XYZ file of N, CA and C in Angstrom:
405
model
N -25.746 -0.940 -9.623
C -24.980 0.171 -9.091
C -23.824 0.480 -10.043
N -23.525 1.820 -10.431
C -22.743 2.137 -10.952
C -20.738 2.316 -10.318
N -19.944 2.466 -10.751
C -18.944 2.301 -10.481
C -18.491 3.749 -10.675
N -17.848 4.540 -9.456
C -17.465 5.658 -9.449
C -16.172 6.212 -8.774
N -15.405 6.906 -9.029
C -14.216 7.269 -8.163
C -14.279 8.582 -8.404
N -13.924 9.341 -6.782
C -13.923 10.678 -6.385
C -12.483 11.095 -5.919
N -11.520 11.862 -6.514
C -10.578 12.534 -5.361
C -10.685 13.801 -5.031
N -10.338 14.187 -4.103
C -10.764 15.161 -3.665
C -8.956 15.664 -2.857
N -8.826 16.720 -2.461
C -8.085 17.562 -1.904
C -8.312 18.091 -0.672
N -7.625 17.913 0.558
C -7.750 18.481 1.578
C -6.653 19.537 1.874
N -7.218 20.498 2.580
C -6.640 22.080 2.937
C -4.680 21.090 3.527
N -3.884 21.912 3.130
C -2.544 21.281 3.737
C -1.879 21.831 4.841
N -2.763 22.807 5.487
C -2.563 23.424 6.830
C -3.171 22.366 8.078
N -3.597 21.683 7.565
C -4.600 20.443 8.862
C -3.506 19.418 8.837
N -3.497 19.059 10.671
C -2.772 18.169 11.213
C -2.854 16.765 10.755
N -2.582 15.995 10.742
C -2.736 14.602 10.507
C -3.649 14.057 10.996
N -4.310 14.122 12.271
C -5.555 14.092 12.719
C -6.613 14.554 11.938
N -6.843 16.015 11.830
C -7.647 16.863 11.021
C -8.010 16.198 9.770
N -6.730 15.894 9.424
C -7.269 14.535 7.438
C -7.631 13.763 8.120
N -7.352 12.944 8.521
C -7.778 11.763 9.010
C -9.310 11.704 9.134
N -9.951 12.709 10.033
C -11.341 12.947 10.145
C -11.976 13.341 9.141
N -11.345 14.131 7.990
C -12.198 14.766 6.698
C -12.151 13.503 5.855
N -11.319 12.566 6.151
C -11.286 11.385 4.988
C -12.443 10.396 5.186
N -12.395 10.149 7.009
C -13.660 9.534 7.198
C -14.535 10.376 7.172
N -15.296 11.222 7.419
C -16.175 11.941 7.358
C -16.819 11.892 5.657
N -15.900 11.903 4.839
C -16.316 11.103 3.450
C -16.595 9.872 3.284
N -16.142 9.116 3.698
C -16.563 7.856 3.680
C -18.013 7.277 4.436
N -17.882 8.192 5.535
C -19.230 8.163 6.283
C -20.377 8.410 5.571
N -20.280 9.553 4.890
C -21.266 9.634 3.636
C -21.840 8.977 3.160
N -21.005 8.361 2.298
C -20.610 7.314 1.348
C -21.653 6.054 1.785
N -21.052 5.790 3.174
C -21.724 4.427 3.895
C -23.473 4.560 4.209
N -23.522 6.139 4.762
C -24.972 6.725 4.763
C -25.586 6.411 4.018
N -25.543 6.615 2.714
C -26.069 6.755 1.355
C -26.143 5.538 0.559
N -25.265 4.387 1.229
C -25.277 3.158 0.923
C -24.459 2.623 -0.191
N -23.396 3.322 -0.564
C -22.837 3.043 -1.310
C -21.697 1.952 -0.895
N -20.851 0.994 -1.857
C -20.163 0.144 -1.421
C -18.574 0.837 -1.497
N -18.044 1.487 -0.517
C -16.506 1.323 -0.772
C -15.664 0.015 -0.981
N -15.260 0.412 -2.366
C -14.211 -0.410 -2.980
C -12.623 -0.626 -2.689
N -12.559 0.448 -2.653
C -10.968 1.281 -2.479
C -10.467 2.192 -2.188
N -9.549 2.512 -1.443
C -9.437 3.985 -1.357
C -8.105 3.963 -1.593
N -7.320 4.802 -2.237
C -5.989 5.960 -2.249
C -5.769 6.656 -1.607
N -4.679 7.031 -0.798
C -4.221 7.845 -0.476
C -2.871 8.314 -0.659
N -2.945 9.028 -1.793
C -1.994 9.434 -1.878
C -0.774 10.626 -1.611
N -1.633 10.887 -0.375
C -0.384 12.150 0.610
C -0.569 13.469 -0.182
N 0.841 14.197 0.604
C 0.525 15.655 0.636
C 1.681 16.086 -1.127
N 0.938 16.555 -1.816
C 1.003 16.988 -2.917
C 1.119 18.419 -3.810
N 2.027 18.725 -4.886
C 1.985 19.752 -5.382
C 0.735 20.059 -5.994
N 0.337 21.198 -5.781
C -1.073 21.808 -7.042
C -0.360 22.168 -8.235
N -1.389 22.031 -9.099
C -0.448 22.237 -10.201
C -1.083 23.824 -10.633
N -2.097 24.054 -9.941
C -2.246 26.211 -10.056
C -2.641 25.906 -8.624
N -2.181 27.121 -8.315
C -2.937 27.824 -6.423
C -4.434 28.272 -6.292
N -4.821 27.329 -5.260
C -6.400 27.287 -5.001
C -5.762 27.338 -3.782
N -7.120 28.684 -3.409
C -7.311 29.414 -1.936
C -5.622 29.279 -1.459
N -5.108 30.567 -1.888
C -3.931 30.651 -1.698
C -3.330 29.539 -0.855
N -2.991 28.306 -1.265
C -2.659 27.020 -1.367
C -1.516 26.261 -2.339
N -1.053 25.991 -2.398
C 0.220 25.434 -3.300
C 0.063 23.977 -3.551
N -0.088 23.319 -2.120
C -0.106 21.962 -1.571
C -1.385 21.387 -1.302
N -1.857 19.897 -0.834
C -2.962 19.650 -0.791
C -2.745 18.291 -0.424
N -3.573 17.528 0.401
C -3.365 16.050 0.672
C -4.547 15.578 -0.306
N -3.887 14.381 -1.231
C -4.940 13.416 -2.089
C -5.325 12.704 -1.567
N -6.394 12.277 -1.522
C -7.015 11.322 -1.388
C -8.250 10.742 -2.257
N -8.278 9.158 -3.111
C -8.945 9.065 -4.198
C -9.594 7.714 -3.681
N -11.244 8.049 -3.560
C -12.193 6.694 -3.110
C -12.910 6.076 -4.536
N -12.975 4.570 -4.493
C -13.702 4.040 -5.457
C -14.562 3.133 -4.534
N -15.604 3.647 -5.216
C -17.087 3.018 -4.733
C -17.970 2.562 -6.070
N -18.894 2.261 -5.624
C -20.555 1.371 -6.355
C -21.265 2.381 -5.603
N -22.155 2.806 -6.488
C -23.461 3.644 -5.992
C -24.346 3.893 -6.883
N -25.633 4.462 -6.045
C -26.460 5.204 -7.332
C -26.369 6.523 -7.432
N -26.855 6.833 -8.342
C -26.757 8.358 -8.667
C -26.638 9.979 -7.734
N -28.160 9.098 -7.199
C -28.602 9.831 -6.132
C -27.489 10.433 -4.917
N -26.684 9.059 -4.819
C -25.665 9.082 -3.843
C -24.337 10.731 -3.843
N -24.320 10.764 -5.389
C -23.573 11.360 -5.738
C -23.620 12.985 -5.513
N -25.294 13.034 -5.711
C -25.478 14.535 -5.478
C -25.386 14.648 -3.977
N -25.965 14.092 -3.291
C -25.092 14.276 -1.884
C -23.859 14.360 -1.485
N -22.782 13.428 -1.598
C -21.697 13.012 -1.781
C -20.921 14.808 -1.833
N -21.100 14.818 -3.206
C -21.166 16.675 -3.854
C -21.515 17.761 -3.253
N -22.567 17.881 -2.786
C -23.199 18.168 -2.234
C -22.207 18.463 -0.289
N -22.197 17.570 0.234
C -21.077 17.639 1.294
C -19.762 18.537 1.246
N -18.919 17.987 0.357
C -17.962 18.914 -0.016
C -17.448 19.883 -0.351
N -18.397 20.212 -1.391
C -18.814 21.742 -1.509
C -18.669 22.377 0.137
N -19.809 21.838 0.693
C -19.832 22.869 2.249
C -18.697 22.818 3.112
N -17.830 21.677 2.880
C -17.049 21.588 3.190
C -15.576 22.501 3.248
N -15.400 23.182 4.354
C -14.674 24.271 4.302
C -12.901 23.669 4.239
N -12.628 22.896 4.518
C -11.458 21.905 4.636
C -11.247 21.333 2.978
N -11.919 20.640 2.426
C -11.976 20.608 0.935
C -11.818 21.660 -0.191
N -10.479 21.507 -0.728
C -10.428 23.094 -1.667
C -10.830 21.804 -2.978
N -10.755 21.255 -3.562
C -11.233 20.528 -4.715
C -11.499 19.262 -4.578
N -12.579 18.905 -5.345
C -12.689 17.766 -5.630
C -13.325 17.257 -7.264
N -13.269 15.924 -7.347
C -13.287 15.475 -9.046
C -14.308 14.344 -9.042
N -15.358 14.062 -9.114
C -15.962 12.205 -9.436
C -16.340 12.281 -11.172
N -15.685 11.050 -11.579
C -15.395 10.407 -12.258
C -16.345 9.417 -12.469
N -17.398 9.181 -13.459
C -17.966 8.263 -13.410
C -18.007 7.022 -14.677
N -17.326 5.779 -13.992
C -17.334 4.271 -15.003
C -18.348 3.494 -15.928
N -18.721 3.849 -16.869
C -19.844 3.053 -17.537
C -19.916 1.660 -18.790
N -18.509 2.022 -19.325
C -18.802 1.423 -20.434
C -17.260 0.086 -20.263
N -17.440 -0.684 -20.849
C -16.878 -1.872 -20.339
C -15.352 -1.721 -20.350
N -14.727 -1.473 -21.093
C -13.438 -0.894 -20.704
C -13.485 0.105 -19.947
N -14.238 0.742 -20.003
C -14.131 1.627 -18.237
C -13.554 1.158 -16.862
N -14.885 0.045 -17.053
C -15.259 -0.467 -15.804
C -14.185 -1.488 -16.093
N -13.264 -2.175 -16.875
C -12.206 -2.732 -16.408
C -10.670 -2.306 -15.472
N -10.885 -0.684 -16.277
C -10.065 -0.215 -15.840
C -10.367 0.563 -14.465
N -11.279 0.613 -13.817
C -11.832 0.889 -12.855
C -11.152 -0.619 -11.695
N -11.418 -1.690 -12.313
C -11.323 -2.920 -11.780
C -9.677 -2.760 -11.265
N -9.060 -2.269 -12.648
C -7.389 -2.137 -12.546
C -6.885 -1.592 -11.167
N -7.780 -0.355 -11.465
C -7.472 0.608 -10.496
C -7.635 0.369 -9.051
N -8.772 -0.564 -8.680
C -9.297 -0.609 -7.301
C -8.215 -2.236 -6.851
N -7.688 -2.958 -7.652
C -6.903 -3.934 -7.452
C -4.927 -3.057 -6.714
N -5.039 -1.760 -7.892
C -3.558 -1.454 -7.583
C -3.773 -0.814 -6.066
N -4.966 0.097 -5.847
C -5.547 0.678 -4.405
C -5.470 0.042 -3.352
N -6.022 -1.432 -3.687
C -6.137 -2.533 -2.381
C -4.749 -3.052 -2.268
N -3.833 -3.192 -3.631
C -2.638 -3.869 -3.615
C -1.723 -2.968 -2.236
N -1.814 -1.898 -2.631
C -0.825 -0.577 -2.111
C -1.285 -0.539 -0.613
N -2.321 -0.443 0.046
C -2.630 -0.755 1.439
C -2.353 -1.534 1.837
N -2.064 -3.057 1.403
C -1.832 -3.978 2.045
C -0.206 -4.614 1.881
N 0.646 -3.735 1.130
C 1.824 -3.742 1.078
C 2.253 -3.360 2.380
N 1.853 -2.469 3.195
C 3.000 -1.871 4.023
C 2.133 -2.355 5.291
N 1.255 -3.386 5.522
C 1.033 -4.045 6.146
C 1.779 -5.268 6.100
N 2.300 -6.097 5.597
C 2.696 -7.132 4.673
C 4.150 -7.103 5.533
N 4.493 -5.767 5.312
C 6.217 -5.711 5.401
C 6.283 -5.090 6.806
N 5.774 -4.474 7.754
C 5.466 -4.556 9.235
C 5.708 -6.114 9.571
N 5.201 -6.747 8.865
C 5.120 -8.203 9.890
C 5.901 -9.290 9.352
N 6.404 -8.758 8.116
C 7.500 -9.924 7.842
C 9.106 -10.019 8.957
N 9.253 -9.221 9.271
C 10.276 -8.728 10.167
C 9.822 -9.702 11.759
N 8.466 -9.351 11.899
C 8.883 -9.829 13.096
C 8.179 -11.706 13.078
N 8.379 -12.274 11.641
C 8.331 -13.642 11.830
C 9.410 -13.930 11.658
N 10.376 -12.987 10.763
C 11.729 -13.557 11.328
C 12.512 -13.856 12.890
N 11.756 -12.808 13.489
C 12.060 -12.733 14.828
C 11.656 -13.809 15.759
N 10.831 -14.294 15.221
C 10.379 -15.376 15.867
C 10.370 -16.310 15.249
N 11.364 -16.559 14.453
C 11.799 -17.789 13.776
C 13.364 -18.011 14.360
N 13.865 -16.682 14.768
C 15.486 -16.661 15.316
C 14.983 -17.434 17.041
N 14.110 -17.179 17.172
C 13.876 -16.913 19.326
C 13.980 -18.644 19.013
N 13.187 -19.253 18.176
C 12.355 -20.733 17.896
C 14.403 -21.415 18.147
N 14.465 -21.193 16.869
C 16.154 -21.644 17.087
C 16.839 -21.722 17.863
N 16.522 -20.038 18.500
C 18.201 -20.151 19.864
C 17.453 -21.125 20.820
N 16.264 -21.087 21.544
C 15.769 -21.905 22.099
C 15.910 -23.486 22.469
């Protein structure tokens, strides 16, 4: 399986809900088609750097997966029809510094999700390291 990353752009008029569902709804794909999600980015609501569909703004969001080929023209294929999607980009990893830096990339992806999980819960072992004491 090859190593691939897609970002894509969602319309910046949709609620937080609304992404939420177009992000899985990609990934669902993805899982259809059998590909392995690696990582995902999200990197929020963003400047365009030219105006698509009189648009300025756009929420990023950037998935790294393993797949085959095949996967891709579907994948493509989706989005396109996709009326919520004003752009999207896949990127495909082949050659060994590629695919290291692919490696880079899906390490800083996983790093960054699990940061602000991390720091939610450091707070409240302090809290329950104070209760342990006064006790």
């Amino acid at each position: 399986m090859t190593c691939y990353e897609t970002l894509f752009v969602v319309k910046p008029t949709l609620t937080e809900e609304e992404i939420a569902a177009q992000i899985t709804k990609v990934k669902d794909v993805l899982a259809k088609e059998g590909a392995e999600l690696v990582g995902t980015n999200d990197m929020g609501m963003r400047k365009l750097a030219y105006q698509v569909e009189k648009h300025n703004r756009g929420y990023y969001t950037v998935l790294f997966y393993k797949a085959a080929g095949t996967t891709i023209q579907e994948l493509e294929r989706n989005l396109k029809i996709n009326e919520d999607i004003i752009k999207f980009l896949t990127v495909k990893y082949t050659k060994n510094k590629e695919i290291a830096q692919f490696d880079k990339l899906v390490a800083a992806a996983n790093k960054k999700e699990a940061t602000p999980a991390a720091e939610s819960k450091a707070p409240e072992a302090e809290v329950s390291a104070t209760e342990d004491t006064e006790a």
